[in-house]
Short mmCIF file of C-alpha atoms in Angstrom, two decimals:
data_model
loop_
_atom_site.label_atom_id
_atom_site.label_comp_id
_atom_site.label_asym_id
_atom_site.label_seq_id
_atom_site.Cartn_x
_atom_site.Cartn_y
_atom_site.Cartn_z
CA MET Z 46 -6.09 5.00 0.89
CA LEU Z 47 -8.09 7.65 2.63
CA PHE Z 48 -11.39 5.88 3.17
CA SER Z 49 -12.18 2.60 4.81
CA THR Z 50 -11.74 0.12 1.98
CA SER Z 51 -8.85 1.52 -0.04
CA SER Z 52 -5.08 1.24 0.24
CA VAL Z 53 -3.17 4.30 1.54
CA ALA Z 54 -3.51 6.57 4.54
CA LEU Z 55 -3.87 10.27 4.32
CA ILE Z 56 -3.06 13.48 6.08
CA ALA Z 57 -2.59 17.37 5.31
CA LEU Z 58 -3.22 21.27 5.44
CA VAL Z 59 -1.46 24.56 4.95
CA SER Z 60 -3.36 27.52 6.30
CA SER Z 61 -5.84 26.20 8.81
CA THR Z 62 -4.89 25.48 12.38
CA GLN Z 63 -6.18 23.20 15.10
CA ALA Z 64 -6.32 24.04 18.77
CA PHE Z 65 -4.13 21.80 20.86
CA SER Z 66 -3.63 21.91 24.60
CA LEU Z 67 0.05 22.88 24.66
CA ALA Z 68 1.38 21.66 27.95
CA PRO Z 69 4.91 22.65 28.92
CA VAL Z 70 7.43 20.04 27.89
CA SER Z 71 7.86 18.59 31.33
CA THR Z 72 5.72 15.61 30.44
CA VAL Z 73 7.34 12.27 31.06
CA PHE Z 74 7.42 9.88 28.10
CA LYS Z 75 9.74 7.32 29.64
CA ARG Z 76 8.54 4.30 27.74
CA HIS Z 77 8.99 6.04 24.39
CA TRP Z 78 12.70 6.57 24.92
CA PRO Z 79 15.33 3.93 24.24
CA SER Z 80 16.34 2.03 27.37
CA GLY Z 81 19.70 3.79 27.60
CA GLN Z 82 17.94 7.15 27.82
CA ARG Z 83 15.22 6.26 30.33
CA GLY Z 84 15.24 7.74 33.80
CA TYR Z 85 15.01 11.35 32.63
CA GLU Z 86 12.22 13.07 34.52
CA LYS Z 87 11.69 15.90 32.04
CA ARG Z 88 12.11 16.77 28.38
CA GLN Z 89 12.70 20.41 27.54
CA ASN Z 90 12.03 22.36 24.35
CA GLY Z 91 14.93 22.00 21.97
CA THR Z 92 15.88 18.52 23.17
CA ALA Z 93 17.48 16.64 20.33
CA CYS Z 94 15.63 13.69 18.89
CA PRO Z 95 16.94 10.47 20.48
CA ALA Z 96 19.50 8.77 18.27
CA VAL Z 97 17.41 5.61 18.14
CA TRP Z 98 15.08 7.25 15.64
CA SER Z 99 17.92 7.70 13.17
CA GLN Z 100 18.61 3.99 13.49
CA ILE Z 101 14.94 3.26 12.92
CA SER Z 102 14.98 5.58 9.92
CA HIS Z 103 17.77 3.56 8.33
CA ASP Z 104 15.73 0.36 8.70
CA LEU Z 105 12.61 2.02 7.30
CA THR Z 106 14.42 3.27 4.20
CA THR Z 107 15.49 -0.29 3.49
CA MET Z 108 11.91 -1.43 4.02
CA PHE Z 109 10.20 1.27 1.92
CA LEU Z 110 12.44 1.79 -1.12
CA SER Z 111 12.62 -0.73 -3.99
CA ASN Z 112 14.41 -0.04 -7.26
CA GLY Z 113 14.39 3.68 -6.53
CA VAL Z 114 10.66 4.07 -5.87
CA CYS Z 115 8.39 3.60 -2.86
CA ASN Z 116 6.86 0.15 -2.49
CA ASP Z 117 3.83 -1.53 -0.93
CA ASP Z 118 5.24 -1.28 2.61
CA ALA Z 119 5.54 2.49 2.12
CA ARG Z 120 1.96 2.69 0.85
CA ALA Z 121 0.73 0.71 3.84
CA ALA Z 122 2.68 2.98 6.20
CA ILE Z 123 0.95 6.08 4.87
CA ARG Z 124 -2.43 4.41 5.13
CA ALA Z 125 -1.65 3.18 8.65
CA VAL Z 126 -1.35 6.72 10.00
CA PHE Z 127 -4.85 7.54 8.86
CA HIS Z 128 -6.30 4.28 10.16
CA ASP Z 129 -4.61 4.71 13.53
CA CYS Z 130 -5.18 8.44 14.04
CA PHE Z 131 -8.67 9.08 12.64
CA PRO Z 132 -10.78 6.63 14.70
CA GLY Z 133 -11.07 6.48 18.48
CA GLU Z 134 -8.76 8.53 20.67
CA GLY Z 135 -6.32 9.58 17.97
CA CYS Z 136 -2.78 8.40 17.25
CA ASP Z 137 -2.38 5.80 19.97
CA GLY Z 138 -1.14 2.68 18.20
CA SER Z 139 -4.45 0.86 18.65
CA LEU Z 140 -4.21 -0.18 15.00
CA ALA Z 141 -1.49 -2.64 15.97
CA LEU Z 142 -3.69 -4.43 18.52
CA PRO Z 143 -4.67 -7.86 17.13
CA GLU Z 144 -8.43 -7.22 17.28
CA GLU Z 145 -8.21 -3.95 15.38
CA LEU Z 146 -5.58 -5.07 12.90
CA ALA Z 147 -7.73 -8.08 11.97
CA ARG Z 148 -10.60 -5.87 10.76
CA HIS Z 149 -11.39 -6.09 7.07
CA ASP Z 150 -10.38 -2.50 6.33
CA ASN Z 151 -7.01 -2.96 8.03
CA GLN Z 152 -6.03 -6.36 6.63
CA PRO Z 153 -4.17 -5.06 3.53
CA MET Z 154 -1.60 -3.38 5.79
CA ALA Z 155 -1.43 -6.08 8.48
CA ALA Z 156 1.92 -7.47 7.31
CA THR Z 157 3.50 -4.00 7.34
CA VAL Z 158 2.11 -3.07 10.75
CA THR Z 159 3.43 -6.37 12.10
CA LYS Z 160 6.87 -5.30 10.90
CA PHE Z 161 6.43 -2.00 12.75
CA LYS Z 162 5.60 -3.90 15.93
CA ALA Z 163 8.80 -5.89 15.57
CA LEU Z 164 10.81 -2.70 15.02
CA ALA Z 165 9.20 -1.02 18.03
CA ASP Z 166 10.16 -4.02 20.16
CA LYS Z 167 13.67 -4.13 18.72
CA TYR Z 168 14.36 -0.48 19.52
CA ASP Z 169 12.24 -0.28 22.67
CA VAL Z 170 9.95 2.53 21.49
CA GLY Z 171 6.16 2.94 21.47
CA ILE Z 172 4.10 1.55 18.61
CA ALA Z 173 2.03 4.76 18.35
CA ASP Z 174 5.21 6.75 17.72
CA MET Z 175 6.47 4.07 15.32
CA ILE Z 176 3.33 4.24 13.17
CA ALA Z 177 3.40 8.05 12.98
CA PHE Z 178 7.13 8.23 12.29
CA ALA Z 179 6.91 5.48 9.66
CA GLY Z 180 4.08 7.29 7.87
CA SER Z 181 6.10 10.49 7.60
CA HIS Z 182 9.13 8.47 6.56
CA ALA Z 183 7.18 6.72 3.80
CA VAL Z 184 6.03 10.02 2.29
CA VAL Z 185 9.54 11.41 1.94
CA THR Z 186 10.84 8.02 0.79
CA CYS Z 187 8.56 8.23 -2.23
CA PRO Z 188 10.55 10.15 -4.87
CA GLN Z 189 9.54 13.84 -4.83
CA GLY Z 190 7.75 13.37 -1.50
CA PRO Z 191 7.79 16.29 0.99
CA ILE Z 192 9.18 16.31 4.51
CA VAL Z 193 6.51 16.21 7.24
CA THR Z 194 7.23 17.77 10.63
CA THR Z 195 7.08 14.77 12.95
CA TYR Z 196 6.89 14.57 16.74
CA ILE Z 197 7.54 11.74 19.19
CA GLY Z 198 5.89 11.22 22.59
CA ARG Z 199 2.56 9.40 22.31
CA ASP Z 200 0.92 6.99 24.72
CA ASP Z 201 0.09 3.51 23.43
CA ALA Z 202 -3.49 2.26 23.60
CA SER Z 203 -4.47 -0.91 25.41
CA VAL Z 204 -7.92 -1.26 23.81
CA PRO Z 205 -8.95 -1.09 20.13
CA ALA Z 206 -10.66 1.93 18.62
CA PRO Z 207 -14.41 1.69 17.91
CA GLU Z 208 -15.41 0.29 14.54
CA GLY Z 209 -17.28 2.19 11.84
CA GLN Z 210 -15.50 5.54 12.17
CA LEU Z 211 -13.76 5.50 8.78
CA PRO Z 212 -15.66 6.96 5.81
CA ALA Z 213 -16.65 4.35 3.21
CA ALA Z 214 -14.90 4.23 -0.15
CA SER Z 215 -18.16 5.23 -1.81
CA VAL Z 216 -18.96 8.11 0.55
CA GLY Z 217 -20.43 11.26 -0.98
CA GLY Z 218 -18.32 14.39 -1.18
CA ASP Z 219 -20.41 16.37 1.31
CA ASP Z 220 -20.43 13.52 3.82
CA ALA Z 221 -16.67 13.02 3.49
CA LEU Z 222 -16.08 16.68 4.21
CA LYS Z 223 -18.33 16.45 7.28
CA HIS Z 224 -16.26 13.54 8.61
CA PHE Z 225 -13.08 15.55 8.26
CA SER Z 226 -14.55 18.80 9.49
CA ALA Z 227 -15.53 17.00 12.70
CA LYS Z 228 -11.83 16.25 13.24
CA GLY Z 229 -10.79 19.85 12.59
CA PHE Z 230 -9.83 19.58 8.92
CA THR Z 231 -10.88 21.94 6.13
CA ALA Z 232 -11.83 21.38 2.49
CA GLN Z 233 -8.27 22.32 1.57
CA ASP Z 234 -6.92 19.74 4.00
CA LEU Z 235 -9.12 17.01 2.60
CA ALA Z 236 -8.19 17.86 -0.99
CA ALA Z 237 -4.52 17.65 -0.03
CA LEU Z 238 -4.95 14.44 1.97
CA ILE Z 239 -6.73 12.64 -0.84
CA GLY Z 240 -3.64 13.28 -2.95
CA ALA Z 241 -1.82 10.54 -1.04
CA HIS Z 242 -3.56 8.26 -3.51
CA THR Z 243 -0.74 9.21 -5.83
CA ALA Z 244 1.13 6.35 -4.14
CA SER Z 245 -1.89 4.10 -3.63
CA ARG Z 246 -2.89 0.64 -4.77
CA GLN Z 247 -6.32 -0.74 -3.85
CA PHE Z 248 -6.88 -4.16 -2.31
CA ASN Z 249 -10.46 -4.18 -0.93
CA THR Z 250 -12.69 -1.96 -3.03
CA ASP Z 251 -12.62 -3.79 -6.37
CA THR Z 252 -11.83 -7.48 -6.00
CA THR Z 253 -11.51 -7.85 -9.78
CA ASN Z 254 -8.60 -5.39 -9.83
CA VAL Z 255 -6.64 -6.20 -6.67
CA GLY Z 256 -3.44 -4.17 -6.54
CA GLU Z 257 -4.57 -1.62 -9.13
CA ALA Z 258 -3.11 1.86 -8.72
CA GLN Z 259 -4.91 5.20 -8.55
CA ASP Z 260 -2.58 6.79 -11.07
CA THR Z 261 0.01 5.53 -13.54
CA THR Z 262 3.02 6.43 -11.34
CA PRO Z 263 2.25 4.86 -7.93
CA GLY Z 264 5.89 4.73 -6.88
CA ILE Z 265 6.37 8.49 -7.20
CA TRP Z 266 4.87 11.37 -5.21
CA ASP Z 267 3.54 13.52 -8.05
CA ILE Z 268 0.38 15.33 -9.15
CA VAL Z 269 -0.50 12.76 -11.82
CA TYR Z 270 -3.17 11.44 -9.45
CA TYR Z 271 -5.03 14.76 -9.49
CA VAL Z 272 -4.79 15.14 -13.25
CA GLN Z 273 -5.94 11.61 -14.01
CA THR Z 274 -8.71 11.64 -11.40
CA LEU Z 275 -10.14 14.91 -12.71
CA LEU Z 276 -9.94 13.71 -16.32
CA ARG Z 277 -11.24 10.24 -15.39
CA GLN Z 278 -8.11 8.69 -16.88
CA ALA Z 279 -6.75 6.90 -13.81
CA PRO Z 280 -6.27 3.12 -13.93
CA LEU Z 281 -8.82 2.92 -11.09
CA SER Z 282 -10.54 5.74 -9.21
CA PHE Z 283 -12.44 5.30 -5.96
CA GLN Z 284 -15.97 6.61 -6.16
CA SER Z 285 -15.25 8.74 -3.09
CA ASP Z 286 -12.42 10.47 -4.97
CA ILE Z 287 -14.67 11.22 -7.91
CA ASN Z 288 -17.30 12.52 -5.51
CA LEU Z 289 -14.76 14.81 -3.86
CA ALA Z 290 -13.58 16.11 -7.24
CA ASN Z 291 -17.19 17.19 -7.83
CA GLN Z 292 -17.74 18.61 -4.34
CA ASN Z 293 -18.08 22.40 -4.46
CA GLN Z 294 -15.50 23.11 -1.73
CA VAL Z 295 -13.01 20.27 -2.15
CA GLY Z 296 -13.09 20.03 -5.94
CA PRO Z 297 -11.55 23.48 -6.62
CA TRP Z 298 -8.61 22.62 -4.36
CA MET Z 299 -8.07 19.36 -6.20
CA LYS Z 300 -8.03 21.28 -9.47
CA LYS Z 301 -5.51 23.75 -8.02
CA PHE Z 302 -3.22 20.98 -6.82
CA SER Z 303 -3.33 19.37 -10.28
CA THR Z 304 -1.15 22.24 -11.50
CA ASP Z 305 0.65 23.22 -8.29
CA LYS Z 306 2.96 20.53 -6.91
CA ALA Z 307 4.66 22.86 -4.43
CA GLY Z 308 1.32 24.09 -3.12
CA TRP Z 309 0.07 20.55 -2.67
CA ASP Z 310 3.25 19.43 -0.91
CA ALA Z 311 2.99 22.30 1.56
CA ALA Z 312 -0.69 21.61 2.22
CA PHE Z 313 -0.17 17.88 2.60
CA SER Z 314 2.82 18.22 4.92
CA ALA Z 315 1.02 20.58 7.28
CA ALA Z 316 -2.12 18.46 7.41
CA MET Z 317 -0.25 15.21 7.90
CA THR Z 318 1.45 16.80 10.88
CA LYS Z 319 -1.98 17.79 12.13
CA MET Z 320 -3.27 14.25 11.63
CA GLU Z 321 -0.33 12.79 13.53
CA LEU Z 322 -1.04 15.10 16.47
CA LEU Z 323 -4.66 13.98 16.92
CA GLY Z 324 -5.16 12.72 20.44
CA THR Z 325 -1.93 14.25 21.79
CA ASP Z 326 -1.29 17.33 23.93
CA GLY Z 327 0.32 18.99 20.91
CA PRO Z 328 3.90 19.65 19.82
CA GLY Z 329 4.78 21.58 22.97
CA ALA Z 330 4.50 18.34 24.94
CA MET Z 331 6.54 16.28 22.48
CA VAL Z 332 9.98 16.08 20.87
CA ASP Z 333 10.55 17.04 17.24
CA CYS Z 334 12.14 14.12 15.38
CA THR Z 335 11.86 15.53 11.87
CA SER Z 336 15.66 15.57 11.72
CA ALA Z 337 15.69 11.77 11.84
CA LEU Z 338 13.73 11.48 8.59
CA PRO Z 339 15.70 10.85 5.40
CA ARG Z 340 16.41 13.48 2.82
CA ALA Z 341 14.11 13.51 -0.19
CA HIS Z 342 14.63 10.76 -2.72
CA VAL Z 343 14.66 10.96 -6.49
CA ALA Z 344 13.39 8.15 -8.67
CA ARG Z 345 16.16 5.95 -9.90
CA TYR Z 346 15.80 2.95 -12.12
CA ALA Z 347 19.36 1.70 -11.96
CA LYS Z 348 18.67 -1.62 -13.67
CA SER Z 349 16.87 -0.21 -16.68
CA ALA Z 350 18.42 3.21 -17.25
CA PRO Z 351 21.36 3.69 -19.60
CA ILE Z 352 24.63 3.76 -17.67
CA ASN Z 353 25.14 7.48 -18.36
CA ALA Z 354 21.60 8.34 -17.28
CA ARG Z 355 21.58 6.64 -13.91
CA THR Z 356 21.13 8.64 -10.73
CA TYR Z 357 22.46 7.44 -7.38
#
């Protein structure tokens, strides 16, 4: 969730931009490249994404897709991007450090992040890049999920991020917008980001409903979340989401997205890219690995659908 005690991570925008320091792509990211490709002193614009990320992508698809829909590991991956990138120095993998991962807000995704650490070790890549790439991968793995432009080339943190930097699940709409504005996000961005709750289940906010979803189709990336949140018909809505729906800048965007799937996808994709670039020198200093992400998935219920209605 978006805020500190829910269950998915968030990220998005379409029209606003954020100023990054765009260094020429001569920056060395040796430890983020597979061992067979280390020793290069420079990376130039247009360099192809290292093949290792396609191998990682294959493993992540297996991890994130169950019976044709995205599962709890995928939800945790989306949430992990927000929890790694929003606090502290940005997207630096500090979430995976034992002290930070053990925090109450991060515990619901601890098992998934531990899997990411194992994958990063297996393929000899940085954990900060793994978390960002996995978050983008999880979004497109969810049926109907959009592709997020995704870059590789982050530095891994050695110390945890400060505590208390994530908005609470009961935060007011105005205060939530202030938190995001301070990071360079607009009301439109926040409205798009909160839509990641379409694939969310909560584990900390309401202990009497552990695992409850925020709309009736949590395995699919659709606009049902917006519709049911606005109509107060969701299985469980976070108070922060209700507050945002009533906020005078964010609320109108949520209403727009409730009838505009393409508009929401575009806004979310752009803002998730922005979120994943927090704390970096920007895309000019990194390598575009969007090509290593899977193609969009469609929901398929092979076990329950009639034989002539199955989609593979």
